[in-house]
């Protein structure tokens, strides 16, 4: 526990910084270059610490040189206790203590936490396992460049040590022998530690040594700071050019600001020095007040981010944080984030505060209360609305970030706050301490209140309540009828038609299990994204992207209409309606249930992630504690997100909190969707006395992983990948699993005489970028991205699965569902008829949007902003390249 305590305070913040930079660099370059860039970035950020260390070492050398003659005389003249007493007196007279000699080892000491963090991080980056870079065959294992008999020789650690020795020789030229011994001994220690370490870690540390060598060479120059400043400016200018080539606004803005800051560093530093030398003088004269302001604001910031904000999140849904993996109590998810935030906002800033001089301390005493006040205002005034969160603290729906106007208002408010704080520090410095103290006490009261609420929920829960429901641990959520008609609509997210065809080729018996089904392989979706592909699936052709672009209603309204089309029609027929995991309900606005108001027959459920733990328990397995790991990590980012300026929030949430990702995360995402599918029979009751409409979304095909053939089930280690020509495609594995699990459910329906009176449609919102080789890639995108799955079984349909090559789209789904049930069915919102269009009509209606999803996420936009260059059409046969064209040429 003690080790974990110090790790979370000292090492974890560094680990998170390393992960942040690695994810950033690996997103714009190769993994090998990302590791090298990571080393460069960390060395650059640590440069001020090395400068301080060098100053201390130089000071120690001067003191030792000054005292050397006197120390030598005393040692020659006196022995034993007498020598010790006289030496002590001599040191005291010269205001020196032997413990101060440790300052000469400071440059080595500051490497230790960074080494531990780098070792922990780079040894566990799954993306580096098996990654080849230059002559290194595997970044995740020792390099083993050649064999000396039966002994593998790792060249990288040896090269690293040679560079370290050369760097040390340059640095210690003219220094005492004891200092040289320390440097060479540390080089030998790192050789021993890292000799059998993963190559990626050794490359990182080798680059550290290379940069250390460059730094030592710099110290020999006449004006090292000026040369370093020029080189940094050139490097950043090249980065600006690169950023503009990428076309990404975040990179462009970030690199430009960084370049300007570095290029004009001297001017900025001059004007700032001039300002603080003439203003806020109380912070110069009253050092105790300055220390109090810094300490109080640092603690208040750490407490707000590490305790108050996590307690708010947990208190809002305490049951969801109880009995997570091996932890019963939810308070572990407050303790760990608190320690990490203490490290980020208190421990490391305090270290820096006392390492540097008065000017730096004064700056910190201004900056830290300013950051704290801004954090409070951003958190509670400019909190924004980002919708519900998943159980790993990622946002459930696509995040809608603040508009430019909202960002501008926030920045104006922050400038105002800055001006007020400087004015107070100038005239009434003591007031700040009272403000900080009152704020801390207030937050403590809020934290205590939240803690009592969380504890009350926890104490009233048992593990069994997490599984809740009927006696067998499951509540029946799908209610079908044995005597009346049932309609079952299954949206299999991101399921690709050509791959599904191959599933039935590998499993011929499936064709009998899917008796009565017709498979339409010539089916297209209107978009690669769920936001555009799913709404046509639920609402018909009135909700295809091109038609939506004509209406001035908000995207939220149009999206809600689409998913409510069928429930509204069947509610009017007084059918029972089961809905599960509908996509983007209310477009992320809470409460999502409000869109079903007035539909009395609708029963809405969430299944994704609810049954994962139960599935593992039923199969005698212990899941990898990925959720615990993610919660401990993501609370830090979530708090930072809440207290940050809205301008920076998109950057903080980038790639779902900048996580590197690994197979365990992918496995969890898959299992959250697989468990409710595998438990379909247990979740289904055949007790409805009325006809039923069931609409559900399953996403195992959206979260592809490798599975165990021939049944394509999740196992700890896959040993059989199957015999299909697509056996190495993850999307094939999950498509196979989906079809096999649905076949098992259909067997259940047949055994209970419910299959014949059930119409079943399996359809996908869009395809996948995986290239099966069946479609030619033109126009710069893979057409399989919009190649959808469509399978239909009608009431009483018999016979083995058959294929029909009729040109279809997933927007035909509502017409297929209502056919023969509602005569001349019309969309309740537009009044237009739901019908299966003729081929000629379909050819004219198919207009595919291949816009970037970033342009479609804002529910506040009046229209979809899709450029003319992003519209495509296809007709008749989607597998013929000549049938595809751009809509606007």
PDB file of N, CA and C in Angstrom, residues 358-427:
ATOM      1  N   UNK A 358      13.757  33.233  -6.164  1.00  0.00           N
ATOM      2  CA  UNK A 358      12.623  34.056  -5.737  1.00  0.00           C
ATOM      3  C   UNK A 358      11.731  34.469  -6.907  1.00  0.00           C
ATOM      4  N   UNK A 359      12.313  34.757  -8.041  1.00  0.00           N
ATOM      5  CA  UNK A 359      11.513  35.168  -9.204  1.00  0.00           C
ATOM      6  C   UNK A 359      10.550  34.058  -9.618  1.00  0.00           C
ATOM      7  N   UNK A 360      11.058  32.831  -9.612  1.00  0.00           N
ATOM      8  CA  UNK A 360      10.198  31.693  -9.974  1.00  0.00           C
ATOM      9  C   UNK A 360       9.127  31.480  -8.914  1.00  0.00           C
ATOM     10  N   UNK A 361       9.498  31.611  -7.649  1.00  0.00           N
ATOM     11  CA  UNK A 361       8.528  31.428  -6.561  1.00  0.00           C
ATOM     12  C   UNK A 361       7.416  32.469  -6.647  1.00  0.00           C
ATOM     13  N   UNK A 362       7.797  33.684  -6.972  1.00  0.00           N
ATOM     14  CA  UNK A 362       6.797  34.736  -7.121  1.00  0.00           C
ATOM     15  C   UNK A 362       5.849  34.408  -8.273  1.00  0.00           C
ATOM     16  N   UNK A 363       6.417  33.900  -9.368  1.00  0.00           N
ATOM     17  CA  UNK A 363       5.590  33.511 -10.520  1.00  0.00           C
ATOM     18  C   UNK A 363       4.604  32.416 -10.138  1.00  0.00           C
ATOM     19  N   UNK A 364       5.083  31.417  -9.387  1.00  0.00           N
ATOM     20  CA  UNK A 364       4.206  30.324  -8.957  1.00  0.00           C
ATOM     21  C   UNK A 364       3.122  30.822  -8.002  1.00  0.00           C
ATOM     22  N   UNK A 365       3.463  31.791  -7.172  1.00  0.00           N
ATOM     23  CA  UNK A 365       2.487  32.342  -6.227  1.00  0.00           C
ATOM     24  C   UNK A 365       1.407  33.158  -6.944  1.00  0.00           C
ATOM     25  N   UNK A 366       1.715  33.615  -8.146  1.00  0.00           N
ATOM     26  CA  UNK A 366       0.705  34.302  -8.964  1.00  0.00           C
ATOM     27  C   UNK A 366      -0.078  33.282  -9.794  1.00  0.00           C
ATOM     28  N   UNK A 367       0.666  32.364 -10.389  1.00  0.00           N
ATOM     29  CA  UNK A 367       0.067  31.432 -11.346  1.00  0.00           C
ATOM     30  C   UNK A 367      -0.867  30.424 -10.699  1.00  0.00           C
ATOM     31  N   UNK A 368      -0.489  29.894  -9.549  1.00  0.00           N
ATOM     32  CA  UNK A 368      -1.276  28.798  -8.963  1.00  0.00           C
ATOM     33  C   UNK A 368      -2.649  29.246  -8.456  1.00  0.00           C
ATOM     34  N   UNK A 369      -2.763  30.357  -7.741  1.00  0.00           N
ATOM     35  CA  UNK A 369      -4.115  30.807  -7.397  1.00  0.00           C
ATOM     36  C   UNK A 369      -4.936  31.189  -8.628  1.00  0.00           C
ATOM     37  N   UNK A 370      -4.263  31.715  -9.664  1.00  0.00           N
ATOM     38  CA  UNK A 370      -4.974  32.046 -10.901  1.00  0.00           C
ATOM     39  C   UNK A 370      -5.530  30.785 -11.541  1.00  0.00           C
ATOM     40  N   UNK A 371      -4.714  29.724 -11.593  1.00  0.00           N
ATOM     41  CA  UNK A 371      -5.178  28.450 -12.156  1.00  0.00           C
ATOM     42  C   UNK A 371      -6.328  27.891 -11.340  1.00  0.00           C
ATOM     43  N   UNK A 372      -6.229  28.007 -10.013  1.00  0.00           N
ATOM     44  CA  UNK A 372      -7.286  27.485  -9.157  1.00  0.00           C
ATOM     45  C   UNK A 372      -8.606  28.227  -9.390  1.00  0.00           C
ATOM     46  N   UNK A 373      -8.562  29.544  -9.404  1.00  0.00           N
ATOM     47  CA  UNK A 373      -9.794  30.325  -9.600  1.00  0.00           C
ATOM     48  C   UNK A 373     -10.388  30.047 -10.979  1.00  0.00           C
ATOM     49  N   UNK A 374      -9.526  29.994 -11.998  1.00  0.00           N
ATOM     50  CA  UNK A 374     -10.013  29.658 -13.332  1.00  0.00           C
ATOM     51  C   UNK A 374     -10.637  28.261 -13.347  1.00  0.00           C
ATOM     52  N   UNK A 375     -10.008  27.333 -12.630  1.00  0.00           N
ATOM     53  CA  UNK A 375     -10.534  25.960 -12.571  1.00  0.00           C
ATOM     54  C   UNK A 375     -11.937  25.934 -11.991  1.00  0.00           C
ATOM     55  N   UNK A 376     -12.138  26.683 -10.912  1.00  0.00           N
ATOM     56  CA  UNK A 376     -13.456  26.731 -10.270  1.00  0.00           C
ATOM     57  C   UNK A 376     -14.499  27.307 -11.228  1.00  0.00           C
ATOM     58  N   UNK A 377     -14.144  28.408 -11.881  1.00  0.00           N
ATOM     59  CA  UNK A 377     -15.082  29.061 -12.804  1.00  0.00           C
ATOM     60  C   UNK A 377     -15.381  28.158 -13.997  1.00  0.00           C
ATOM     61  N   UNK A 378     -14.357  27.547 -14.570  1.00  0.00           N
ATOM     62  CA  UNK A 378     -14.566  26.649 -15.718  1.00  0.00           C
ATOM     63  C   UNK A 378     -15.415  25.446 -15.344  1.00  0.00           C
ATOM     64  N   UNK A 379     -15.176  24.955 -14.138  1.00  0.00           N
ATOM     65  CA  UNK A 379     -15.856  23.736 -13.704  1.00  0.00           C
ATOM     66  C   UNK A 379     -17.334  23.970 -13.422  1.00  0.00           C
ATOM     67  N   UNK A 380     -17.660  25.103 -12.805  1.00  0.00           N
ATOM     68  CA  UNK A 380     -19.029  25.304 -12.348  1.00  0.00           C
ATOM     69  C   UNK A 380     -19.815  26.347 -13.147  1.00  0.00           C
ATOM     70  N   UNK A 381     -19.133  27.190 -13.900  1.00  0.00           N
ATOM     71  CA  UNK A 381     -19.827  28.197 -14.711  1.00  0.00           C
ATOM     72  C   UNK A 381     -19.804  27.812 -16.184  1.00  0.00           C
ATOM     73  N   UNK A 382     -18.638  27.349 -16.662  1.00  0.00           N
ATOM     74  CA  UNK A 382     -18.494  26.966 -18.067  1.00  0.00           C
ATOM     75  C   UNK A 382     -18.373  25.449 -18.192  1.00  0.00           C
ATOM     76  N   UNK A 383     -19.217  24.736 -17.464  1.00  0.00           N
ATOM     77  CA  UNK A 383     -19.081  23.271 -17.423  1.00  0.00           C
ATOM     78  C   UNK A 383     -19.475  22.605 -18.722  1.00  0.00           C
ATOM     79  N   UNK A 384     -20.359  23.195 -19.523  1.00  0.00           N
ATOM     80  CA  UNK A 384     -20.761  22.607 -20.794  1.00  0.00           C
ATOM     81  C   UNK A 384     -21.672  21.412 -20.606  1.00  0.00           C
ATOM     82  N   UNK A 385     -22.133  20.861 -21.724  1.00  0.00           N
ATOM     83  CA  UNK A 385     -23.013  19.688 -21.710  1.00  0.00           C
ATOM     84  C   UNK A 385     -22.456  18.657 -22.679  1.00  0.00           C
ATOM     85  N   UNK A 386     -21.984  17.550 -22.131  1.00  0.00           N
ATOM     86  CA  UNK A 386     -21.308  16.550 -22.943  1.00  0.00           C
ATOM     87  C   UNK A 386     -22.005  15.191 -22.925  1.00  0.00           C
ATOM     88  N   UNK A 387     -23.172  15.127 -22.311  1.00  0.00           N
ATOM     89  CA  UNK A 387     -23.951  13.907 -22.339  1.00  0.00           C
ATOM     90  C   UNK A 387     -23.487  12.875 -21.329  1.00  0.00           C
ATOM     91  N   UNK A 388     -24.140  11.721 -21.307  1.00  0.00           N
ATOM     92  CA  UNK A 388     -23.814  10.663 -20.340  1.00  0.00           C
ATOM     93  C   UNK A 388     -22.467  10.022 -20.632  1.00  0.00           C
ATOM     94  N   UNK A 389     -21.923   9.351 -19.603  1.00  0.00           N
ATOM     95  CA  UNK A 389     -20.623   8.703 -19.747  1.00  0.00           C
ATOM     96  C   UNK A 389     -20.763   7.188 -19.678  1.00  0.00           C
ATOM     97  N   UNK A 390     -19.833   6.509 -20.347  1.00  0.00           N
ATOM     98  CA  UNK A 390     -19.730   5.061 -20.236  1.00  0.00           C
ATOM     99  C   UNK A 390     -19.094   4.711 -18.895  1.00  0.00           C
ATOM    100  N   UNK A 391     -19.031   3.410 -18.597  1.00  0.00           N
ATOM    101  CA  UNK A 391     -18.513   3.020 -17.288  1.00  0.00           C
ATOM    102  C   UNK A 391     -17.001   3.153 -17.167  1.00  0.00           C
ATOM    103  N   UNK A 392     -16.316   3.577 -18.254  1.00  0.00           N
ATOM    104  CA  UNK A 392     -14.882   3.835 -18.170  1.00  0.00           C
ATOM    105  C   UNK A 392     -14.580   5.326 -18.220  1.00  0.00           C
ATOM    106  N   UNK A 393     -15.630   6.145 -18.067  1.00  0.00           N
ATOM    107  CA  UNK A 393     -15.544   7.613 -18.036  1.00  0.00           C
ATOM    108  C   UNK A 393     -15.285   8.235 -19.401  1.00  0.00           C
ATOM    109  N   UNK A 394     -15.455   7.472 -20.466  1.00  0.00           N
ATOM    110  CA  UNK A 394     -15.511   8.082 -21.786  1.00  0.00           C
ATOM    111  C   UNK A 394     -16.959   8.496 -22.028  1.00  0.00           C
ATOM    112  N   UNK A 395     -17.160   9.444 -22.921  1.00  0.00           N
ATOM    113  CA  UNK A 395     -18.507   9.918 -23.168  1.00  0.00           C
ATOM    114  C   UNK A 395     -19.263   8.937 -24.054  1.00  0.00           C
ATOM    115  N   UNK A 396     -20.522   8.723 -23.708  1.00  0.00           N
ATOM    116  CA  UNK A 396     -21.329   7.708 -24.369  1.00  0.00           C
ATOM    117  C   UNK A 396     -21.613   8.068 -25.823  1.00  0.00           C
ATOM    118  N   UNK A 397     -21.821   9.366 -26.070  1.00  0.00           N
ATOM    119  CA  UNK A 397     -22.142   9.808 -27.419  1.00  0.00           C
ATOM    120  C   UNK A 397     -21.036  10.706 -27.948  1.00  0.00           C
ATOM    121  N   UNK A 398     -21.116  11.006 -29.223  1.00  0.00           N
ATOM    122  CA  UNK A 398     -20.143  11.899 -29.817  1.00  0.00           C
ATOM    123  C   UNK A 398     -20.185  13.243 -29.087  1.00  0.00           C
ATOM    124  N   UNK A 399     -18.997  13.720 -28.704  1.00  0.00           N
ATOM    125  CA  UNK A 399     -18.918  14.909 -27.876  1.00  0.00           C
ATOM    126  C   UNK A 399     -19.124  16.164 -28.713  1.00  0.00           C
ATOM    127  N   UNK A 400     -20.011  17.028 -28.230  1.00  0.00           N
ATOM    128  CA  UNK A 400     -20.251  18.320 -28.872  1.00  0.00           C
ATOM    129  C   UNK A 400     -19.514  19.377 -28.058  1.00  0.00           C
ATOM    130  N   UNK A 401     -18.422  19.903 -28.609  1.00  0.00           N
ATOM    131  CA  UNK A 401     -17.610  20.868 -27.888  1.00  0.00           C
ATOM    132  C   UNK A 401     -18.162  22.280 -28.066  1.00  0.00           C
ATOM    133  N   UNK A 402     -17.752  23.192 -27.183  1.00  0.00           N
ATOM    134  CA  UNK A 402     -18.299  24.554 -27.236  1.00  0.00           C
ATOM    135  C   UNK A 402     -18.058  25.235 -28.583  1.00  0.00           C
ATOM    136  N   UNK A 403     -18.952  26.138 -28.917  1.00  0.00           N
ATOM    137  CA  UNK A 403     -18.835  26.899 -30.163  1.00  0.00           C
ATOM    138  C   UNK A 403     -17.757  27.969 -30.012  1.00  0.00           C
ATOM    139  N   UNK A 404     -17.410  28.619 -31.114  1.00  0.00           N
ATOM    140  CA  UNK A 404     -16.403  29.679 -31.084  1.00  0.00           C
ATOM    141  C   UNK A 404     -16.863  30.835 -30.202  1.00  0.00           C
ATOM    142  N   UNK A 405     -18.165  31.130 -30.244  1.00  0.00           N
ATOM    143  CA  UNK A 405     -18.695  32.220 -29.421  1.00  0.00           C
ATOM    144  C   UNK A 405     -18.553  31.891 -27.935  1.00  0.00           C
ATOM    145  N   UNK A 406     -18.861  30.649 -27.559  1.00  0.00           N
ATOM    146  CA  UNK A 406     -18.742  30.237 -26.154  1.00  0.00           C
ATOM    147  C   UNK A 406     -17.287  30.276 -25.694  1.00  0.00           C
ATOM    148  N   UNK A 407     -16.382  29.857 -26.574  1.00  0.00           N
ATOM    149  CA  UNK A 407     -14.948  29.903 -26.247  1.00  0.00           C
ATOM    150  C   UNK A 407     -14.497  31.346 -26.063  1.00  0.00           C
ATOM    151  N   UNK A 408     -14.970  32.235 -26.939  1.00  0.00           N
ATOM    152  CA  UNK A 408     -14.595  33.646 -26.838  1.00  0.00           C
ATOM    153  C   UNK A 408     -15.080  34.255 -25.523  1.00  0.00           C
ATOM    154  N   UNK A 409     -16.307  33.939 -25.144  1.00  0.00           N
ATOM    155  CA  UNK A 409     -16.860  34.450 -23.876  1.00  0.00           C
ATOM    156  C   UNK A 409     -16.025  33.951 -22.703  1.00  0.00           C
ATOM    157  N   UNK A 410     -15.650  32.681 -22.756  1.00  0.00           N
ATOM    158  CA  UNK A 410     -14.835  32.100 -21.689  1.00  0.00           C
ATOM    159  C   UNK A 410     -13.480  32.789 -21.600  1.00  0.00           C
ATOM    160  N   UNK A 411     -12.834  33.027 -22.731  1.00  0.00           N
ATOM    161  CA  UNK A 411     -11.516  33.669 -22.720  1.00  0.00           C
ATOM    162  C   UNK A 411     -11.602  35.093 -22.182  1.00  0.00           C
ATOM    163  N   UNK A 412     -12.664  35.800 -22.533  1.00  0.00           N
ATOM    164  CA  UNK A 412     -12.859  37.154 -21.993  1.00  0.00           C
ATOM    165  C   UNK A 412     -13.022  37.101 -20.477  1.00  0.00           C
ATOM    166  N   UNK A 413     -13.792  36.122 -20.006  1.00  0.00           N
ATOM    167  CA  UNK A 413     -13.985  35.948 -18.561  1.00  0.00           C
ATOM    168  C   UNK A 413     -12.661  35.638 -17.868  1.00  0.00           C
ATOM    169  N   UNK A 414     -11.818  34.807 -18.498  1.00  0.00           N
ATOM    170  CA  UNK A 414     -10.531  34.459 -17.899  1.00  0.00           C
ATOM    171  C   UNK A 414      -9.595  35.674 -17.835  1.00  0.00           C
ATOM    172  N   UNK A 415      -9.629  36.516 -18.864  1.00  0.00           N
ATOM    173  CA  UNK A 415      -8.823  37.745 -18.843  1.00  0.00           C
ATOM    174  C   UNK A 415      -9.288  38.670 -17.717  1.00  0.00           C
ATOM    175  N   UNK A 416     -10.587  38.743 -17.546  1.00  0.00           N
ATOM    176  CA  UNK A 416     -11.155  39.561 -16.471  1.00  0.00           C
ATOM    177  C   UNK A 416     -10.706  39.032 -15.106  1.00  0.00           C
ATOM    178  N   UNK A 417     -10.766  37.712 -14.927  1.00  0.00           N
ATOM    179  CA  UNK A 417     -10.339  37.087 -13.670  1.00  0.00           C
ATOM    180  C   UNK A 417      -8.863  37.361 -13.415  1.00  0.00           C
ATOM    181  N   UNK A 418      -8.050  37.275 -14.462  1.00  0.00           N
ATOM    182  CA  UNK A 418      -6.615  37.534 -14.326  1.00  0.00           C
ATOM    183  C   UNK A 418      -6.365  38.960 -13.850  1.00  0.00           C
ATOM    184  N   UNK A 419      -7.081  39.893 -14.470  1.00  0.00           N
ATOM    185  CA  UNK A 419      -6.920  41.297 -14.096  1.00  0.00           C
ATOM    186  C   UNK A 419      -7.332  41.537 -12.643  1.00  0.00           C
ATOM    187  N   UNK A 420      -8.448  40.953 -12.224  1.00  0.00           N
ATOM    188  CA  UNK A 420      -8.933  41.115 -10.845  1.00  0.00           C
ATOM    189  C   UNK A 420      -7.936  40.528  -9.853  1.00  0.00           C
ATOM    190  N   UNK A 421      -7.391  39.337 -10.167  1.00  0.00           N
ATOM    191  CA  UNK A 421      -6.440  38.693  -9.255  1.00  0.00           C
ATOM    192  C   UNK A 421      -5.182  39.539  -9.104  1.00  0.00           C
ATOM    193  N   UNK A 422      -4.658  40.033 -10.217  1.00  0.00           N
ATOM    194  CA  UNK A 422      -3.450  40.871 -10.142  1.00  0.00           C
ATOM    195  C   UNK A 422      -3.715  42.133  -9.321  1.00  0.00           C
ATOM    196  N   UNK A 423      -4.900  42.703  -9.508  1.00  0.00           N
ATOM    197  CA  UNK A 423      -5.265  43.889  -8.741  1.00  0.00           C
ATOM    198  C   UNK A 423      -5.311  43.584  -7.247  1.00  0.00           C
ATOM    199  N   UNK A 424      -5.897  42.447  -6.890  1.00  0.00           N
ATOM    200  CA  UNK A 424      -5.994  42.060  -5.476  1.00  0.00           C
ATOM    201  C   UNK A 424      -4.599  41.796  -4.905  1.00  0.00           C
ATOM    202  N   UNK A 425      -3.762  41.075  -5.664  1.00  0.00           N
ATOM    203  CA  UNK A 425      -2.405  40.796  -5.205  1.00  0.00           C
ATOM    204  C   UNK A 425      -1.598  42.082  -5.052  1.00  0.00           C
ATOM    205  N   UNK A 426      -1.916  43.044  -5.884  1.00  0.00           N
ATOM    206  CA  UNK A 426      -1.209  44.326  -5.828  1.00  0.00           C
ATOM    207  C   UNK A 426      -1.609  45.123  -4.595  1.00  0.00           C
ATOM    208  N   UNK A 427      -2.908  45.135  -4.277  1.00  0.00           N
ATOM    209  CA  UNK A 427      -3.418  46.010  -3.227  1.00  0.00           C
ATOM    210  C   UNK A 427      -3.773  45.289  -1.918  1.00  0.00           C
TER     211      UNK A 427
END
